[in-house]
Structures are given as structure tokens and as C-alpha cells.
């Protein structure tokens, strides 16, 4: 665990030693794809839970209506 902490401290020190514009570019290159991936996973989770608990779908199947 100490190695991970030392590595993270090195990354943090390197990032803070950059000027403002490179800090923004590096942060955006990491944060934007991470946010997109997280929102995609949350969308799948919400869609799955809505399908699981959707009452209209179960009543439509029972009555044969669309």
C-alpha cells in the first residue's frame, strides 16, 4: 500500500508542478472519459431497474394490450 501512496504522491506532485493550461488538459483527459463511462454505467443501472419494476409491461403482457 505504501508503494501506491508513493506513486500517487508522485503523480500529484507532477501535476501540481505543471502550469495551469497543461493541468486543465491533463485533468480533462482523465475526468471527461471517466465521467462518460460512469454516466453510461448509471444509465444501464437505471434502465435495468426500470425494466425490472415497470408495472405497465407486466400488465400489458397479462392483458395482451400494447
C-alpha positions as a printed NumPy array, in Angstrom:
array([[  0.   ,   0.   ,   0.   ],
       [  2.937,   2.304,   0.644],
       [  4.029,   1.911,  -2.982],
       [  0.606,   3.015,  -4.241],
       [  0.669,   6.001,  -1.89 ],
       [  4.168,   6.985,  -3.048],
       [  3.133,   6.607,  -6.701],
       [  0.026,   8.742,  -6.172],
       [  2.071,  11.398,  -4.365],
       [  4.473,  11.46 ,  -7.324],
       [  1.618,  11.876,  -9.803],
       [  0.072,  14.606,  -7.677],
       [  3.403,  16.425,  -7.359],
       [  3.993,  16.195, -11.117],
       [  0.511,  17.5  , -11.89 ],
       [  0.756,  20.418,  -9.492],
       [  4.169,  21.367, -10.88 ],
       [  2.627,  21.949, -14.326],
       [  1.321,  25.33 , -15.319],
       [ -2.429,  25.999, -15.419],
       [ -3.212,  25.083, -19.046],
       [ -1.461,  21.687, -19.003],
       [ -3.125,  20.924, -15.663],
       [ -6.534,  21.566, -17.219],
       [ -5.712,  19.481, -20.315],
       [ -4.4  ,  16.515, -18.315],
       [ -7.313,  16.682, -15.873],
       [ -9.855,  16.929, -18.704],
       [ -8.249,  13.989, -20.498],
       [ -8.833,  11.886, -17.384],
       [-12.053,  13.325, -15.953],
       [-14.122,  13.548, -19.165],
       [-13.763,   9.871, -20.2  ],
       [-14.271,   8.807, -16.586],
       [-17.471,  10.863, -16.344],
       [-18.745,   9.477, -19.663],
       [-18.092,   5.905, -18.532],
       [-19.725,   6.482, -15.163],
       [-22.802,   8.059, -16.731],
       [-23.082,   5.134, -19.176],
       [-22.962,   2.621, -16.305],
       [-25.51 ,   4.588, -14.291],
       [-27.789,   4.726, -17.361],
       [-27.602,   0.937, -17.679],
       [-28.391,   0.54 , -13.975],
       [-31.39 ,   2.876, -14.108],
       [-32.742,   1.307, -17.313],
       [-32.388,  -2.161, -15.811],
       [-34.164,  -1.188, -12.619],
       [-36.97 ,   0.49 , -14.578],
       [-37.426,  -2.658, -16.659],
       [-37.45 ,  -4.76 , -13.511],
       [-40.055,  -2.666, -11.708],
       [-42.156,  -1.487, -14.669],
       [-45.793,  -2.259, -13.937],
       [-47.057,  -1.324, -17.391],
       [-45.   ,  -4.024, -19.033],
       [-46.336,  -6.78 , -16.763],
       [-49.979,  -5.671, -17.172],
       [-49.573,  -5.397, -20.944],
       [-48.363,  -8.975, -21.094],
       [-51.26 , -10.227, -18.962],
       [-53.996,  -8.405, -20.927],
       [-52.354,  -8.704, -24.342],
       [-52.502,  -4.924, -24.925],
       [-49.762,  -2.749, -26.377]])
